[in-house]
Amino acid sequence: MSMKELMLERLKKIENLEQRQLLKDMISGVFTNLIDYQQQMNDRLEQRLLDELKPDEQQFAIYGTVIAKEQYDPIHEYLFPIIPTDPERKVISMEEIKLAFLHQQPAIVCTIFLQCDSLQIQQLLSENRQFHGKLHTTAGDIDIQVYLRKQQIYSKAIEELYNTFQVNGIPWKTINHPYIHKFLDVHLTFQPLPQDEIEIIDMTIDLEEYEPYKKMNMLPLWNIERHKVKNAGFPVPAIDKVNFEHMLSIRKLGAEHSYLVVGDEATIRYVKRSENAITVVCPQDKAGIWQLIKVANVQQDKIGTLAYELFSNRPLDCFMQRLSASHPVAIHTAGELVRLIHSFNLVERLAFIDFEIIENEAVSSYSYALNPFLTEIISKPHHKKTMVLQFKAFKQDFIANDLLSFVVSEVQRHFYEYNCIGVWQ
């Protein structure tokens, strides 16, 4: 309760109305203005403290959602396909299927989005079931058998993005994209096919009890766009007299966004950002074309209407969050654990209840690892104790376990000496 509210509350308790009116006039004339002035000064002081801590962590926040292909806007300012060729992907051709069979490779006929819980998807994949379908061709329908496998191309895109973050010296944060792990590839089982030159017009598959969850032609989006940029001028020797500085102008791409340079540690020594340019320091002494990844600075009020909620790994903008980001010191305490969990704007979705450390993984987990490439690097999960994080879900929908997995994976990134798992209360 603020000071002003406290005074008004106390005024209501004065039974003598004459005295109440007299005191109210005095407060309205003097103390109210004083309190407002004090509040303004407090707000200015708070803003100055926040300004002292640069919100660099906010600049590389990754946003993600999913959309039907027919609703995709190719000139959207902030949201782009994870795989740029996804919008043009068409039905697989008969020649591609035959070529895959010839080389004993999986023939992926399409990709589907299952709008159901992650545990249901895990159960489906573990059963190795086959489903019936039909290829609609110019020579008539062909009965087919298909099976499902988890889509890997989006997970690989995230891993590639992680490597680019490392090359550019930007701290990595777990990506909160609860939809991409619900994309499954539909594989065609090996079977004799007509030798005539026929074309596939369309295809249908029947997923039986999973049929209500099946969504065709869905497109995962994020706020990352790839560009190719030429050097602005000739490379100049760096201060170490060994490497060269390549300046890349980002004025046309938008100086308000953040950028990463694609490359590896052998070709890129370091990257620095100025107001309208990116400078790449590397051994290469000739000008060339560089690949840039633009991380769009999303303006929520300009996104427009989306059928599926937009999520991000952007932490709350507060003093403690900026302070911890500016001075990253590993403090493995219960208080730091609670601060980390509460740093994400998911209070309407889930609430942290408690945690405990146990000797083994006897508890069934509702979460899964979102950074498998990272946990394998840090340490192997064997012979580690298990940290069980207990949450309460306010909205138990089809992405609840995915959001839980995001929070648990982010905790895992900091508390790597434990195997972190998430459970519901």
Short mmCIF file of C-alpha atoms in Angstrom, two decimals:
data_model
loop_
_atom_site.label_atom_id
_atom_site.label_comp_id
_atom_site.label_asym_id
_atom_site.label_seq_id
_atom_site.Cartn_x
_atom_site.Cartn_y
_atom_site.Cartn_z
CA MET A 1 0.00 0.00 0.00
CA SER A 2 1.40 3.43 -0.94
CA MET A 3 1.72 6.31 1.48
CA LYS A 4 -1.18 8.12 -0.20
CA GLU A 5 -3.46 5.10 0.06
CA LEU A 6 -2.45 4.60 3.67
CA MET A 7 -3.39 8.18 4.57
CA LEU A 8 -6.76 7.93 2.83
CA GLU A 9 -7.45 4.70 4.66
CA ARG A 10 -6.63 6.29 8.00
CA LEU A 11 -8.87 9.26 7.16
CA LYS A 12 -11.85 6.96 6.72
CA LYS A 13 -11.43 5.74 10.28
CA ILE A 14 -11.90 9.22 11.80
CA GLU A 15 -15.46 9.20 13.06
CA ASN A 16 -15.76 12.97 13.63
CA LEU A 17 -16.68 14.22 10.17
CA GLU A 18 -15.64 17.79 10.89
CA GLN A 19 -12.18 16.69 11.95
CA ARG A 20 -11.99 14.33 8.99
CA GLN A 21 -12.79 17.15 6.55
CA LEU A 22 -10.26 19.47 8.21
CA LEU A 23 -7.49 16.90 8.08
CA LYS A 24 -8.39 15.94 4.52
CA ASP A 25 -8.04 19.57 3.38
CA MET A 26 -4.63 19.81 5.02
CA ILE A 27 -3.39 16.62 3.45
CA SER A 28 -4.74 17.47 0.02
CA GLY A 29 -3.04 20.82 0.08
CA VAL A 30 0.41 19.87 1.32
CA PHE A 31 1.18 16.20 1.89
CA THR A 32 -0.31 14.82 -1.30
CA ASN A 33 1.90 17.00 -3.47
CA LEU A 34 4.88 16.09 -1.32
CA ILE A 35 4.19 12.38 -1.72
CA ASP A 36 3.77 12.75 -5.49
CA TYR A 37 7.05 14.62 -5.71
CA GLN A 38 8.81 11.95 -3.64
CA GLN A 39 7.40 9.22 -5.89
CA GLN A 40 8.62 11.03 -9.00
CA MET A 41 12.10 11.30 -7.50
CA ASN A 42 12.06 7.59 -6.63
CA ASP A 43 11.04 6.70 -10.19
CA ARG A 44 13.81 8.86 -11.67
CA LEU A 45 16.38 7.28 -9.35
CA GLU A 46 15.19 3.80 -10.31
CA GLN A 47 15.43 4.65 -14.02
CA ARG A 48 18.96 6.03 -13.58
CA LEU A 49 20.03 2.80 -11.91
CA LEU A 50 18.51 0.78 -14.75
CA ASP A 51 20.19 2.97 -17.36
CA GLU A 52 23.57 2.37 -15.74
CA LEU A 53 23.14 -1.32 -16.50
CA LYS A 54 22.92 -1.81 -20.25
CA PRO A 55 20.21 -4.30 -21.24
CA ASP A 56 22.48 -6.21 -23.67
CA GLU A 57 20.75 -9.44 -22.69
CA GLN A 58 17.47 -8.09 -24.07
CA GLN A 59 18.92 -7.40 -27.52
CA PHE A 60 19.34 -11.03 -28.54
CA ALA A 61 15.99 -12.32 -27.29
CA ILE A 62 14.51 -15.01 -29.56
CA TYR A 63 10.76 -15.00 -30.22
CA GLY A 64 8.81 -17.90 -31.71
CA THR A 65 5.36 -18.95 -32.82
CA VAL A 66 3.68 -21.10 -35.45
CA ILE A 67 1.29 -20.15 -38.22
CA ALA A 68 -0.63 -21.76 -41.08
CA LYS A 69 1.21 -21.40 -44.38
CA GLU A 70 -1.70 -19.62 -46.05
CA GLN A 71 -1.58 -16.96 -43.29
CA TYR A 72 2.17 -16.37 -43.59
CA ASP A 73 3.13 -12.80 -44.48
CA PRO A 74 6.38 -12.88 -46.53
CA ILE A 75 7.03 -9.18 -45.85
CA HIS A 76 6.48 -9.37 -42.10
CA GLU A 77 8.90 -7.07 -40.30
CA TYR A 78 9.70 -9.33 -37.33
CA LEU A 79 8.72 -12.97 -37.92
CA PHE A 80 10.46 -15.22 -40.46
CA PRO A 81 10.45 -18.97 -41.24
CA ILE A 82 13.04 -20.97 -39.31
CA ILE A 83 13.85 -22.72 -42.59
CA PRO A 84 13.61 -20.06 -45.34
CA THR A 85 12.53 -22.61 -47.97
CA ASP A 86 9.62 -23.94 -45.89
CA PRO A 87 6.95 -21.69 -47.48
CA GLU A 88 7.80 -23.04 -50.95
CA ARG A 89 7.96 -26.70 -49.91
CA LYS A 90 5.60 -28.76 -52.06
CA VAL A 91 4.47 -32.34 -52.27
CA ILE A 92 7.38 -34.71 -52.79
CA SER A 93 7.82 -36.07 -56.29
CA MET A 94 7.77 -39.74 -57.29
CA GLU A 95 11.36 -39.40 -58.53
CA GLU A 96 12.53 -38.21 -55.10
CA ILE A 97 10.83 -41.17 -53.42
CA LYS A 98 12.39 -43.66 -55.82
CA LEU A 99 15.81 -42.04 -55.42
CA ALA A 100 15.55 -42.27 -51.62
CA PHE A 101 14.58 -45.95 -51.81
CA LEU A 102 17.44 -46.58 -54.24
CA HIS A 103 19.96 -45.19 -51.73
CA GLN A 104 18.16 -46.87 -48.81
CA GLN A 105 17.38 -43.50 -47.25
CA PRO A 106 14.10 -42.48 -45.60
CA ALA A 107 11.55 -41.06 -48.01
CA ILE A 108 9.96 -38.14 -46.16
CA VAL A 109 6.68 -37.38 -47.89
CA CYS A 110 5.57 -34.47 -45.68
CA THR A 111 5.82 -32.86 -42.25
CA ILE A 112 2.89 -32.52 -39.86
CA PHE A 113 2.23 -30.53 -36.69
CA LEU A 114 0.61 -32.46 -33.83
CA GLN A 115 -1.27 -30.09 -31.57
CA CYS A 116 -1.15 -32.30 -28.49
CA ASP A 117 0.83 -32.74 -25.30
CA SER A 118 4.54 -33.62 -25.51
CA LEU A 119 3.98 -36.81 -23.48
CA GLN A 120 1.41 -37.98 -26.05
CA ILE A 121 3.93 -37.36 -28.82
CA GLN A 122 6.63 -39.27 -26.94
CA GLN A 123 4.22 -42.16 -26.44
CA LEU A 124 3.31 -42.16 -30.14
CA LEU A 125 6.93 -42.17 -31.25
CA SER A 126 7.89 -44.91 -28.81
CA GLU A 127 5.22 -47.25 -30.25
CA ASN A 128 6.74 -47.22 -33.78
CA ARG A 129 3.27 -47.45 -35.26
CA GLN A 130 2.43 -47.50 -38.94
CA PHE A 131 -0.52 -45.66 -40.45
CA HIS A 132 -2.42 -45.94 -43.71
CA GLY A 133 -2.40 -43.26 -46.37
CA LYS A 134 -2.93 -42.58 -50.05
CA LEU A 135 -0.83 -40.95 -52.73
CA HIS A 136 -3.12 -39.16 -55.16
CA THR A 137 -1.32 -39.31 -58.52
CA THR A 138 -2.06 -38.62 -62.16
CA ALA A 139 -2.47 -42.40 -62.59
CA GLY A 140 -4.88 -42.83 -59.68
CA ASP A 141 -4.60 -43.40 -55.94
CA ILE A 142 -1.83 -45.55 -54.45
CA ASP A 143 -2.21 -47.08 -50.97
CA ILE A 144 0.80 -46.45 -48.77
CA GLN A 145 2.07 -47.21 -45.26
CA VAL A 146 3.79 -44.44 -43.29
CA TYR A 147 5.44 -44.02 -39.91
CA LEU A 148 6.39 -40.92 -37.90
CA ARG A 149 9.72 -39.63 -36.70
CA LYS A 150 10.59 -36.44 -34.84
CA GLN A 151 11.48 -33.54 -37.10
CA GLN A 152 15.19 -32.79 -36.65
CA ILE A 153 15.75 -29.87 -39.00
CA TYR A 154 14.50 -27.25 -36.54
CA SER A 155 16.58 -28.66 -33.68
CA LYS A 156 19.63 -28.51 -35.96
CA ALA A 157 18.82 -24.88 -36.78
CA ILE A 158 18.85 -24.07 -33.06
CA GLU A 159 22.15 -25.88 -32.58
CA GLU A 160 23.67 -23.92 -35.49
CA LEU A 161 22.40 -20.72 -33.91
CA TYR A 162 24.03 -21.72 -30.62
CA ASN A 163 27.39 -22.16 -32.40
CA THR A 164 27.01 -18.72 -34.02
CA PHE A 165 26.33 -17.18 -30.62
CA GLN A 166 29.55 -18.73 -29.33
CA VAL A 167 31.64 -17.45 -32.26
CA ASN A 168 30.27 -13.93 -31.71
CA GLY A 169 30.89 -14.05 -27.96
CA ILE A 170 27.21 -13.65 -27.04
CA PRO A 171 25.90 -15.58 -23.99
CA TRP A 172 23.45 -18.29 -24.93
CA LYS A 173 19.96 -18.55 -23.48
CA THR A 174 17.58 -21.45 -23.95
CA ILE A 175 15.09 -20.74 -26.75
CA ASN A 176 11.46 -20.76 -25.68
CA HIS A 177 9.71 -22.07 -28.79
CA PRO A 178 7.16 -24.60 -27.46
CA TYR A 179 5.86 -25.53 -30.93
CA ILE A 180 8.90 -26.76 -32.86
CA HIS A 181 9.12 -30.06 -30.96
CA LYS A 182 5.63 -30.98 -32.17
CA PHE A 183 6.63 -31.23 -35.84
CA LEU A 184 6.95 -34.80 -37.08
CA ASP A 185 8.25 -36.15 -40.38
CA VAL A 186 6.02 -38.63 -42.22
CA HIS A 187 8.20 -41.42 -43.62
CA LEU A 188 7.03 -43.68 -46.41
CA THR A 189 7.74 -47.37 -45.80
CA PHE A 190 9.61 -49.16 -48.55
CA GLN A 191 7.19 -50.58 -51.12
CA PRO A 192 7.10 -51.25 -54.89
CA LEU A 193 6.00 -48.21 -56.85
CA PRO A 194 4.72 -47.85 -60.43
CA GLN A 195 7.48 -47.64 -63.02
CA ASP A 196 5.51 -45.28 -65.23
CA GLU A 197 6.26 -41.57 -65.14
CA ILE A 198 3.46 -40.31 -62.94
CA GLU A 199 3.17 -37.20 -60.80
CA ILE A 200 1.99 -36.96 -57.20
CA ILE A 201 -0.83 -34.42 -56.91
CA ASP A 202 -1.49 -34.69 -53.20
CA MET A 203 -1.42 -37.17 -50.35
CA THR A 204 -3.54 -38.05 -47.33
CA ILE A 205 -2.72 -40.01 -44.19
CA ASP A 206 -4.93 -41.29 -41.40
CA LEU A 207 -3.43 -41.01 -37.88
CA GLU A 208 -6.42 -42.81 -36.29
CA GLU A 209 -6.94 -41.54 -32.70
CA TYR A 210 -4.31 -38.83 -33.30
CA GLU A 211 -6.23 -37.50 -36.29
CA PRO A 212 -7.91 -34.61 -34.33
CA TYR A 213 -4.46 -33.27 -33.40
CA LYS A 214 -3.05 -33.34 -36.94
CA LYS A 215 -2.35 -29.97 -38.58
CA MET A 216 -1.03 -29.84 -42.13
CA ASN A 217 0.95 -27.01 -43.75
CA MET A 218 2.05 -25.32 -40.55
CA LEU A 219 5.05 -23.01 -40.46
CA PRO A 220 7.24 -22.32 -37.38
CA LEU A 221 8.46 -18.72 -37.22
CA TRP A 222 11.07 -16.82 -35.25
CA ASN A 223 12.55 -13.33 -35.32
CA ILE A 224 15.72 -14.36 -37.16
CA GLU A 225 16.46 -13.44 -40.74
CA ARG A 226 19.55 -14.28 -42.76
CA HIS A 227 21.33 -11.76 -45.00
CA LYS A 228 24.40 -11.64 -47.21
CA VAL A 229 26.38 -8.41 -46.92
CA LYS A 230 29.40 -7.18 -48.86
CA ASN A 231 32.29 -5.36 -47.28
CA ALA A 232 31.88 -1.60 -47.01
CA GLY A 233 35.25 -0.68 -48.51
CA PHE A 234 38.51 -2.61 -48.34
CA PRO A 235 39.75 -4.53 -45.27
CA VAL A 236 42.21 -2.57 -43.15
CA PRO A 237 44.94 -4.03 -40.91
CA ALA A 238 43.85 -4.55 -37.33
CA ILE A 239 45.74 -3.10 -34.39
CA ASP A 240 47.55 -6.42 -33.86
CA LYS A 241 49.09 -6.13 -37.40
CA VAL A 242 48.14 -9.76 -38.02
CA ASN A 243 44.42 -9.71 -38.73
CA PHE A 244 42.19 -7.43 -40.83
CA GLU A 245 39.06 -5.48 -40.04
CA HIS A 246 36.08 -5.98 -42.35
CA MET A 247 33.35 -3.38 -41.95
CA LEU A 248 29.77 -4.42 -42.81
CA SER A 249 27.14 -1.72 -43.04
CA ILE A 250 23.79 -2.52 -41.39
CA ARG A 251 22.18 0.84 -42.10
CA LYS A 252 19.80 -0.59 -44.73
CA LEU A 253 19.00 -3.69 -42.65
CA GLY A 254 17.98 -1.64 -39.62
CA ALA A 255 20.39 -0.37 -36.99
CA GLU A 256 17.82 -0.99 -34.25
CA HIS A 257 18.22 -4.77 -34.59
CA SER A 258 20.98 -7.08 -33.34
CA TYR A 259 23.31 -9.02 -35.64
CA LEU A 260 25.49 -12.11 -35.58
CA VAL A 261 28.21 -12.98 -38.08
CA VAL A 262 28.12 -16.55 -39.40
CA GLY A 263 31.47 -18.30 -39.36
CA ASP A 264 33.76 -20.39 -37.22
CA GLU A 265 36.49 -19.67 -34.70
CA ALA A 266 39.21 -20.26 -37.30
CA THR A 267 38.01 -17.44 -39.56
CA ILE A 268 36.56 -14.96 -37.04
CA ARG A 269 38.73 -13.58 -34.25
CA TYR A 270 36.12 -11.30 -32.79
CA VAL A 271 33.15 -9.11 -33.76
CA LYS A 272 32.36 -5.60 -32.57
CA ARG A 273 29.28 -3.47 -33.11
CA SER A 274 29.06 0.25 -33.75
CA GLU A 275 25.96 2.32 -34.39
CA ASN A 276 25.54 1.51 -38.10
CA ALA A 277 28.12 -1.18 -38.80
CA ILE A 278 29.50 -4.53 -37.77
CA THR A 279 33.29 -4.95 -37.76
CA VAL A 280 34.65 -8.45 -38.23
CA VAL A 281 38.29 -9.04 -37.31
CA CYS A 282 39.74 -12.09 -39.06
CA PRO A 283 42.89 -13.29 -40.91
CA GLN A 284 41.22 -12.87 -44.33
CA ASP A 285 42.82 -9.95 -46.20
CA LYS A 286 40.39 -9.81 -49.14
CA ALA A 287 36.94 -8.32 -49.28
CA GLY A 288 34.07 -10.73 -49.67
CA ILE A 289 30.47 -11.53 -48.87
CA TRP A 290 29.53 -12.25 -45.26
CA GLN A 291 26.48 -13.97 -43.90
CA LEU A 292 24.70 -12.01 -41.21
CA ILE A 293 21.95 -13.22 -38.90
CA LYS A 294 19.56 -10.45 -37.97
CA VAL A 295 17.86 -10.90 -34.60
CA ALA A 296 14.91 -8.56 -34.99
CA ASN A 297 14.12 -6.31 -32.07
CA VAL A 298 10.44 -7.26 -31.83
CA GLN A 299 7.92 -4.55 -31.08
CA GLN A 300 5.00 -6.42 -29.56
CA ASP A 301 2.43 -3.78 -30.53
CA LYS A 302 3.42 -4.11 -34.22
CA ILE A 303 3.25 -7.91 -34.45
CA GLY A 304 -0.41 -8.11 -35.37
CA THR A 305 -2.91 -10.85 -34.59
CA LEU A 306 -1.50 -14.37 -34.26
CA ALA A 307 -3.43 -17.63 -34.07
CA TYR A 308 -0.83 -19.12 -31.71
CA GLU A 309 0.68 -17.25 -28.77
CA LEU A 310 4.10 -15.66 -29.24
CA PHE A 311 6.76 -16.73 -26.73
CA SER A 312 10.32 -15.58 -26.12
CA ASN A 313 13.30 -16.19 -23.88
CA ARG A 314 13.47 -12.50 -23.03
CA PRO A 315 13.80 -12.06 -19.26
CA LEU A 316 11.87 -9.46 -17.32
CA ASP A 317 13.48 -6.04 -17.48
CA CYS A 318 14.23 -5.24 -13.84
CA PHE A 319 17.21 -4.07 -11.81
CA MET A 320 18.15 -7.50 -10.42
CA GLN A 321 18.01 -9.10 -13.85
CA ARG A 322 20.21 -6.43 -15.42
CA LEU A 323 22.61 -6.60 -12.48
CA SER A 324 22.98 -10.38 -12.68
CA ALA A 325 23.45 -10.18 -16.48
CA SER A 326 26.12 -7.47 -16.15
CA HIS A 327 28.00 -9.38 -13.43
CA PRO A 328 27.52 -13.06 -14.27
CA VAL A 329 28.79 -14.81 -11.16
CA ALA A 330 27.69 -18.38 -10.49
CA ILE A 331 25.92 -18.37 -7.11
CA HIS A 332 24.22 -21.71 -6.66
CA THR A 333 21.79 -20.95 -3.86
CA ALA A 334 18.08 -21.54 -3.42
CA GLY A 335 17.51 -17.78 -3.73
CA GLU A 336 19.35 -17.64 -7.05
CA LEU A 337 17.32 -20.60 -8.28
CA VAL A 338 14.05 -18.83 -7.43
CA ARG A 339 15.25 -15.57 -9.02
CA LEU A 340 16.21 -17.38 -12.21
CA ILE A 341 12.83 -19.12 -12.51
CA HIS A 342 10.93 -15.91 -11.84
CA SER A 343 12.99 -13.94 -14.37
CA PHE A 344 10.74 -15.10 -17.23
CA ASN A 345 7.33 -13.69 -17.90
CA LEU A 346 5.43 -16.95 -17.41
CA VAL A 347 3.60 -16.11 -14.19
CA GLU A 348 0.24 -16.57 -15.90
CA ARG A 349 1.21 -20.04 -17.03
CA LEU A 350 3.03 -21.69 -14.17
CA ALA A 351 4.24 -21.12 -10.60
CA PHE A 352 7.32 -22.53 -8.93
CA ILE A 353 6.42 -24.51 -5.79
CA ASP A 354 9.56 -26.17 -4.43
CA PHE A 355 12.58 -28.29 -5.27
CA GLU A 356 14.44 -31.21 -3.79
CA ILE A 357 17.66 -33.08 -4.45
CA ILE A 358 17.41 -36.84 -4.76
CA GLU A 359 19.98 -39.53 -5.44
CA ASN A 360 18.52 -40.93 -8.66
CA GLU A 361 15.88 -40.34 -11.34
CA ALA A 362 13.10 -42.25 -9.62
CA VAL A 363 10.63 -39.43 -10.35
CA SER A 364 8.85 -39.35 -13.71
CA SER A 365 9.71 -36.14 -15.54
CA TYR A 366 7.25 -33.99 -17.48
CA SER A 367 10.07 -31.99 -19.04
CA TYR A 368 12.62 -32.74 -21.75
CA ALA A 369 16.00 -31.21 -22.61
CA LEU A 370 15.91 -28.24 -24.98
CA ASN A 371 19.72 -27.88 -25.12
CA PRO A 372 20.94 -31.43 -25.71
CA PHE A 373 24.03 -30.11 -27.53
CA LEU A 374 24.88 -27.99 -24.46
CA THR A 375 24.37 -30.59 -21.73
CA GLU A 376 26.54 -33.05 -23.63
CA ILE A 377 29.33 -30.47 -23.74
CA ILE A 378 29.14 -29.43 -20.11
CA SER A 379 29.10 -32.85 -18.53
CA LYS A 380 27.69 -36.30 -18.84
CA PRO A 381 24.53 -36.96 -16.84
CA HIS A 382 25.83 -40.15 -15.22
CA HIS A 383 26.48 -40.30 -11.48
CA LYS A 384 24.84 -36.95 -10.80
CA LYS A 385 22.12 -36.23 -8.30
CA THR A 386 18.72 -35.19 -9.58
CA MET A 387 17.14 -31.82 -8.86
CA VAL A 388 13.36 -32.19 -8.97
CA LEU A 389 11.65 -28.86 -9.67
CA GLN A 390 8.00 -28.81 -8.75
CA PHE A 391 5.60 -26.42 -10.50
CA LYS A 392 1.90 -25.71 -10.56
CA ALA A 393 0.20 -25.15 -13.93
CA PHE A 394 -2.40 -22.42 -14.22
CA LYS A 395 -3.23 -23.43 -17.80
CA GLN A 396 -2.79 -27.11 -18.61
CA ASP A 397 -2.95 -26.91 -22.41
CA PHE A 398 -0.96 -28.67 -25.14
CA ILE A 399 2.18 -26.54 -24.62
CA ALA A 400 2.28 -26.67 -20.79
CA ASN A 401 4.99 -29.36 -20.72
CA ASP A 402 6.98 -27.46 -23.35
CA LEU A 403 6.99 -24.26 -21.28
CA LEU A 404 7.95 -26.33 -18.23
CA SER A 405 10.80 -27.81 -20.28
CA PHE A 406 12.01 -24.31 -21.20
CA VAL A 407 12.24 -23.21 -17.55
CA VAL A 408 13.87 -26.48 -16.44
CA SER A 409 16.37 -26.36 -19.34
CA GLU A 410 17.34 -22.83 -18.36
CA VAL A 411 17.86 -23.95 -14.76
CA GLN A 412 19.89 -26.89 -16.08
CA ARG A 413 22.15 -24.45 -17.93
CA HIS A 414 23.09 -22.83 -14.62
CA PHE A 415 22.95 -25.83 -12.25
CA TYR A 416 24.81 -28.28 -14.47
CA GLU A 417 26.05 -30.37 -11.53
CA TYR A 418 22.53 -31.83 -11.25
CA ASN A 419 20.17 -33.60 -13.60
CA CYS A 420 17.23 -31.18 -13.56
CA ILE A 421 13.73 -32.48 -14.19
CA GLY A 422 10.33 -30.77 -13.94
CA VAL A 423 7.15 -32.17 -12.40
CA TRP A 424 3.66 -30.82 -11.80
CA GLN A 425 2.08 -30.51 -8.39
#
